[in-house]
mmCIF file of C-alpha atoms and ligand atoms in Angstrom:
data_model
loop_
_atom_site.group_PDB
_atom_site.id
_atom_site.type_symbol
_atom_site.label_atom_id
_atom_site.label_comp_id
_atom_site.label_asym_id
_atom_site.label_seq_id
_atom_site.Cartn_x
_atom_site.Cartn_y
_atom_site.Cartn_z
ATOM 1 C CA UNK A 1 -1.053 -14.655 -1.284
ATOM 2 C CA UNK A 2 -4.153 -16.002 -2.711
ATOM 3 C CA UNK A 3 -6.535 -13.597 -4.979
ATOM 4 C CA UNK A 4 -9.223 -12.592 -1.887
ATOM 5 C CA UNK A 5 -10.289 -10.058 0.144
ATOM 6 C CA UNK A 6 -8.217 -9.453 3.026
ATOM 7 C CA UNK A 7 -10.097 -9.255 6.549
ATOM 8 C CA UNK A 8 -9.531 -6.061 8.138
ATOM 9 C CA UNK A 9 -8.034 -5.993 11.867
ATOM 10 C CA UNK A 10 -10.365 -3.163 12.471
ATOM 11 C CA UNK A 11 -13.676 -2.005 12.154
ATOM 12 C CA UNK A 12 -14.691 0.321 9.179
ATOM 13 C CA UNK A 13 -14.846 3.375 11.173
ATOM 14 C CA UNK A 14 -11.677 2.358 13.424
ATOM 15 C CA UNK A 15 -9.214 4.432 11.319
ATOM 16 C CA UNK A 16 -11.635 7.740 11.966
ATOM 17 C CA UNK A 17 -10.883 10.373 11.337
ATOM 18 C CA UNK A 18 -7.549 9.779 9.418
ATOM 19 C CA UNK A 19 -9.620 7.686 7.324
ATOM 20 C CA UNK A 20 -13.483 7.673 7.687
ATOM 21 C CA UNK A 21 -16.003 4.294 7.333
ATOM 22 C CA UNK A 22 -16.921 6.164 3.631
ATOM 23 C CA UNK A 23 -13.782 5.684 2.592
ATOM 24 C CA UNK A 24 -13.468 2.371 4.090
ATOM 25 C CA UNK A 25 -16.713 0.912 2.404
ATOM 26 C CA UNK A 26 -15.760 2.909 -1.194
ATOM 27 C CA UNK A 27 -12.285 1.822 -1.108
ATOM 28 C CA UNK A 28 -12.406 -1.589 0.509
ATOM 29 C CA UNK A 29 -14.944 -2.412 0.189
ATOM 30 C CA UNK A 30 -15.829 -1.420 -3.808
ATOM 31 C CA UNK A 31 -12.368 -0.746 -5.217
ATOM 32 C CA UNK A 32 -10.410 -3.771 -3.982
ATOM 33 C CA UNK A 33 -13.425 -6.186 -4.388
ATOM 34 C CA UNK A 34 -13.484 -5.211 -8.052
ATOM 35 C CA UNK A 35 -9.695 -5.715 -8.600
ATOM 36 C CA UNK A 36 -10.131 -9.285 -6.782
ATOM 37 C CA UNK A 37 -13.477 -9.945 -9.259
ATOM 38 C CA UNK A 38 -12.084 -8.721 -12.284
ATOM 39 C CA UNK A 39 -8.489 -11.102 -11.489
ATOM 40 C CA UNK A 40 -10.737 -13.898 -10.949
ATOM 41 C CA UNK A 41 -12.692 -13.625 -14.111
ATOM 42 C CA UNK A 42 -9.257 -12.632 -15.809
ATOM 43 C CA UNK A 43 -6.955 -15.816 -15.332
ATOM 44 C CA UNK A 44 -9.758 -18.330 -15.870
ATOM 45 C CA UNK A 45 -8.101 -20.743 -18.097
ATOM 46 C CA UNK A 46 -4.799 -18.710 -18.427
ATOM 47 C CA UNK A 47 -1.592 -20.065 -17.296
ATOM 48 C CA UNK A 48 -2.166 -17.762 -14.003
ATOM 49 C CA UNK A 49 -5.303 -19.449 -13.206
ATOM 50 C CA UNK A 50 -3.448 -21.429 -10.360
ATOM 51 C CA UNK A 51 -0.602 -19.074 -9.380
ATOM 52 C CA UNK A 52 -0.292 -16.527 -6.588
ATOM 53 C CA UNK A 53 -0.508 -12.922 -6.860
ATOM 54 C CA UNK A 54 2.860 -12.288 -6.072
ATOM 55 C CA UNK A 55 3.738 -14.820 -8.894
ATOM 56 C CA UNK A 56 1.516 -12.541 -11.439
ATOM 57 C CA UNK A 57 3.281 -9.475 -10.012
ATOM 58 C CA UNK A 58 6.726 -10.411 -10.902
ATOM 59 C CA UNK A 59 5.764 -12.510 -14.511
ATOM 60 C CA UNK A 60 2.592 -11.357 -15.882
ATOM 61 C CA UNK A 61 3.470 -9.156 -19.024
ATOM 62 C CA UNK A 62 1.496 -5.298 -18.983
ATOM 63 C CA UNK A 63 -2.300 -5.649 -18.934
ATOM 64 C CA UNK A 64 -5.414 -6.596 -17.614
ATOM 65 C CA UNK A 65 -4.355 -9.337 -15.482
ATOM 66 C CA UNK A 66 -0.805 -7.765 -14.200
ATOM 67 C CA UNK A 67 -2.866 -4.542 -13.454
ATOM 68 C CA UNK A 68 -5.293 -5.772 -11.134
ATOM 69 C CA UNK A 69 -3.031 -8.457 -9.512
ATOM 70 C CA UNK A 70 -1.227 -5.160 -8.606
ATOM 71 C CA UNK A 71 -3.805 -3.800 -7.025
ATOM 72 C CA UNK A 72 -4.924 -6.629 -5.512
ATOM 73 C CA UNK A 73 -1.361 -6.930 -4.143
ATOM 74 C CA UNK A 74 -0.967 -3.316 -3.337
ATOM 75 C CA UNK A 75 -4.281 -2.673 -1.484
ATOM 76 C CA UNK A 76 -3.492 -6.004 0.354
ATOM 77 C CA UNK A 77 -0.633 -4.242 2.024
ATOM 78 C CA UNK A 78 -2.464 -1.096 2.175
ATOM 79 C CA UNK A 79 -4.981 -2.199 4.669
ATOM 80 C CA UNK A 80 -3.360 -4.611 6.603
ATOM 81 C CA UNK A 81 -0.655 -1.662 7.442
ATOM 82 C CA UNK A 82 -3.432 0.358 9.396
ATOM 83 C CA UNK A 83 -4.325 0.080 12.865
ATOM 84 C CA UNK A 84 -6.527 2.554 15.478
ATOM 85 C CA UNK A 85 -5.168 6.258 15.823
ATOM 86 C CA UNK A 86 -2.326 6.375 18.243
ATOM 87 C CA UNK A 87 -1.794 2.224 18.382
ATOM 88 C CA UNK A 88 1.044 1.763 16.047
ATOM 89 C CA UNK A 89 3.867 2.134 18.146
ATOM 90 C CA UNK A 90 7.596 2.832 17.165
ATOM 91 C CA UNK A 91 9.812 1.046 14.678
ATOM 92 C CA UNK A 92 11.766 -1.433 16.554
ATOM 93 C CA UNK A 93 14.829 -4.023 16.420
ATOM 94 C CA UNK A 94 16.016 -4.695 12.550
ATOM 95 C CA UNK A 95 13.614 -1.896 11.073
ATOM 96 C CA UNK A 96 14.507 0.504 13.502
ATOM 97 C CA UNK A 97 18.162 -0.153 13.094
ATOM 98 C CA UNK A 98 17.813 0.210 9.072
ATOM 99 C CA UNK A 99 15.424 3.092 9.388
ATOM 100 C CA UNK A 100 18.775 4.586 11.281
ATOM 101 C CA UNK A 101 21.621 3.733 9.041
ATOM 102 C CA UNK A 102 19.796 4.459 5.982
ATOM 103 C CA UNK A 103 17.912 7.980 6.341
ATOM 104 C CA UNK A 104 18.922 8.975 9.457
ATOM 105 C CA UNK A 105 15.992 9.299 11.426
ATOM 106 C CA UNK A 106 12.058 8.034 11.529
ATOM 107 C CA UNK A 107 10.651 11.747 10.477
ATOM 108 C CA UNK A 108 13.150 11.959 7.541
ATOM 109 C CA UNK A 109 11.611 8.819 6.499
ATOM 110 C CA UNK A 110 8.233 10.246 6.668
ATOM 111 C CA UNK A 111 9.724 13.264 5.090
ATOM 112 C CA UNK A 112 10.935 11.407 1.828
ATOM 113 C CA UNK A 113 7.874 9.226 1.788
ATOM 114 C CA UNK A 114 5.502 11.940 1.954
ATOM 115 C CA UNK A 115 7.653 14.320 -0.955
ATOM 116 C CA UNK A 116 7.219 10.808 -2.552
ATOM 117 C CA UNK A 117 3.710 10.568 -2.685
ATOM 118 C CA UNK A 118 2.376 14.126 -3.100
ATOM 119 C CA UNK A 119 4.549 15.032 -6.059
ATOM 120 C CA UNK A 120 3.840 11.488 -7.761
ATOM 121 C CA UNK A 121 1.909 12.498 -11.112
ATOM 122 C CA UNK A 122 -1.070 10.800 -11.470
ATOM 123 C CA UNK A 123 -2.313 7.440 -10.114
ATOM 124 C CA UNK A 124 0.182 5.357 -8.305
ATOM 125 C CA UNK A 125 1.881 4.423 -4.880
ATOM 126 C CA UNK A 126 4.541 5.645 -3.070
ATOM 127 C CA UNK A 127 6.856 2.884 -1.500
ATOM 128 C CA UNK A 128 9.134 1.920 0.851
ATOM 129 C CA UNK A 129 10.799 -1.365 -0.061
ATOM 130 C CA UNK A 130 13.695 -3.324 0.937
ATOM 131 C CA UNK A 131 16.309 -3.818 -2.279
ATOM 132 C CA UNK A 132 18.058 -7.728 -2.482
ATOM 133 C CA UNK A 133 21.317 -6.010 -1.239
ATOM 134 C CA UNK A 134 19.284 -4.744 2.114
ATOM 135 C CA UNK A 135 19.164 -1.305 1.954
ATOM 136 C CA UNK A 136 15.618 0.599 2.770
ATOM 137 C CA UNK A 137 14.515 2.096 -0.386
ATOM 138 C CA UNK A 138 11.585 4.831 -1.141
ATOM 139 C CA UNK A 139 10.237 5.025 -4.652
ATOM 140 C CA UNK A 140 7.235 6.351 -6.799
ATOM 141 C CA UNK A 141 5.179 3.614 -9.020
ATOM 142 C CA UNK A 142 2.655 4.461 -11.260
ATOM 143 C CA UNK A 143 -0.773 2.902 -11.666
ATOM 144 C CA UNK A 144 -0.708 -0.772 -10.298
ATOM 145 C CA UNK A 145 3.044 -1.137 -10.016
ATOM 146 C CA UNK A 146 4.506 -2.746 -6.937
ATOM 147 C CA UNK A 147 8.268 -2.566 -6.244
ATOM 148 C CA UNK A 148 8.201 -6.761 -6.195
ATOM 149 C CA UNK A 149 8.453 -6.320 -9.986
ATOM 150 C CA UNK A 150 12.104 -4.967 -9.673
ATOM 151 C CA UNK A 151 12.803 -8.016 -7.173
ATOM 152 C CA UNK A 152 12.689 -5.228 -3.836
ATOM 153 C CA UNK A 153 10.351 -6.474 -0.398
ATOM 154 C CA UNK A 154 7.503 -4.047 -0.432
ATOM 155 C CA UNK A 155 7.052 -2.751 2.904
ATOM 156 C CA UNK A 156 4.749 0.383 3.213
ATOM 157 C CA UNK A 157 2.761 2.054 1.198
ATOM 158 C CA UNK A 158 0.727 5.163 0.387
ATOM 159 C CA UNK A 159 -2.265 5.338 -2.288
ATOM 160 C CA UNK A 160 -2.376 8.312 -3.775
ATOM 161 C CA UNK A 161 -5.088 7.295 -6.351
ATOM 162 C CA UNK A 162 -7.924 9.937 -5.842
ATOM 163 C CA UNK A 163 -10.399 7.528 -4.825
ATOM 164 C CA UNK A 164 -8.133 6.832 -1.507
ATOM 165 C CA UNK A 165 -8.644 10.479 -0.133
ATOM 166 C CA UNK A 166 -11.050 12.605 -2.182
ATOM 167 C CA UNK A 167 -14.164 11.522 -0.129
ATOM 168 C CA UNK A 168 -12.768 12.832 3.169
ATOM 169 C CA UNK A 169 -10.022 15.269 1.647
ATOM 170 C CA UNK A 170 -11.134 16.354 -1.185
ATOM 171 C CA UNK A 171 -7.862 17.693 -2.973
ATOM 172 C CA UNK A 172 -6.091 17.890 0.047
ATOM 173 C CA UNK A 173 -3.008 14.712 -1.067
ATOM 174 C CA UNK A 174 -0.546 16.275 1.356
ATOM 175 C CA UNK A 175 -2.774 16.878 4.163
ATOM 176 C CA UNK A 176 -4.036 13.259 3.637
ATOM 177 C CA UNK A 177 -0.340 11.760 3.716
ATOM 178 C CA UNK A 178 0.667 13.419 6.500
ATOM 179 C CA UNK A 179 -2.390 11.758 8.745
ATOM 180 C CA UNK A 180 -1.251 8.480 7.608
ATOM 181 C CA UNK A 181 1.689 8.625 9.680
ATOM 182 C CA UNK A 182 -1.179 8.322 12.647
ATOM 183 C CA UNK A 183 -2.593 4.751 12.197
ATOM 184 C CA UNK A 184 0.666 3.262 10.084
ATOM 185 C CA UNK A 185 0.944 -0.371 12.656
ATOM 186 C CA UNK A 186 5.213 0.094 12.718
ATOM 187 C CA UNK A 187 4.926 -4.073 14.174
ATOM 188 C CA UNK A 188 3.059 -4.964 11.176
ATOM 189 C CA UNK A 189 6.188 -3.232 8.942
ATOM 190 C CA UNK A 190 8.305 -5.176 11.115
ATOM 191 C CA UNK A 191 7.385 -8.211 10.523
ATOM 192 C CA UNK A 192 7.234 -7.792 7.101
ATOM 193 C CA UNK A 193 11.017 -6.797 6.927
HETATM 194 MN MN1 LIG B 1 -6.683 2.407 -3.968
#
């Protein structure tokens, strides 16, 4: 993946109202273009100048330029999850089968994720991410962090940074979790498995 902005397979209001156009143009459209500025101006003339992000995920040491490769990363996958209210279908084939054998069901999945991300202190992500021996894995990473660091596939996740609900939530995290579930595009996960 190359530092950019992502393009969006919807419009900025197509995620209403699990996630209103405000949000959209705050979050996308201010908080992610600042990560991607800021990692631009960062690895000028560093060693990361020419590398990808996941690259600077997995090598950079703590700081300025790990951090907002992170987030470039991590709102990357954010986004591209999403689709219009009611589209995203079921989890299917492989993912389905591993969703299955490894919590049991699709809403104890959702159950985990979402204990996952509302009791997370602070910034960070909750994640679901496929470990190197293949099993489905949910954990809790603080600030910037991306499960890629520990070697795992990232395959969902859920920002619970403030700035990703408080406009249309307020201090309602769980509430805002829970709507996710709504516009999550299961193909998109699937592919990404
Ligand atoms: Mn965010």
């Amino acid at each position: 993946m190359k530092n950019e902005m992502p393009q969006l397979p919807y419009p900025s209001n197509g995620l209403e109202p699990v996630i209103s156009a405000e949000t959209i143009e705050y979050h996308y459209g201010k908080h992610l273009q600042t990560y991607v500025t800021n990692l631009t101006n960062l690895v000028k003339s560093t060693e990361y100048e020419q590398k990808d992000i996941e690259h600077i995920v997995k090598d950079a040491p703590e700081g300025g330029i790990y951090n907002n490769a992170g987030q470039v990363l991590n709102h990357t996958l954010y986004f591209l999850q999403f689709t219009t209210p009611g589209q995203g279908k079921q989890p299917e084939g492989k993912l389905n089968e591993l969703i299955l054998r490894d919590f049991g069901s699709l809403d104890e999945l959702k159950k985990q994720m979402e204990e996952a991300a509302v009791t997370l202190f602070g910034s960070g992500w909750a994640w679901l991410s496929l470990t190197p021996e293949g099993k489905l894995q949910i954990t809790k990473e603080g600030n910037a962090n991306n499960p890629l660091r520990q070697g795992n596939k990232p395959l969902l996740c859920i920002d619970v940074w403030e700035h990703a609900y408080y406009i249309d939530y307020r201090n309602r995290r769980a509430e805002h979790v829970k709507n996710l579930w709504n516009i999550i595009d299961w193909q998109t996960i699937g592919k990404r498995l």
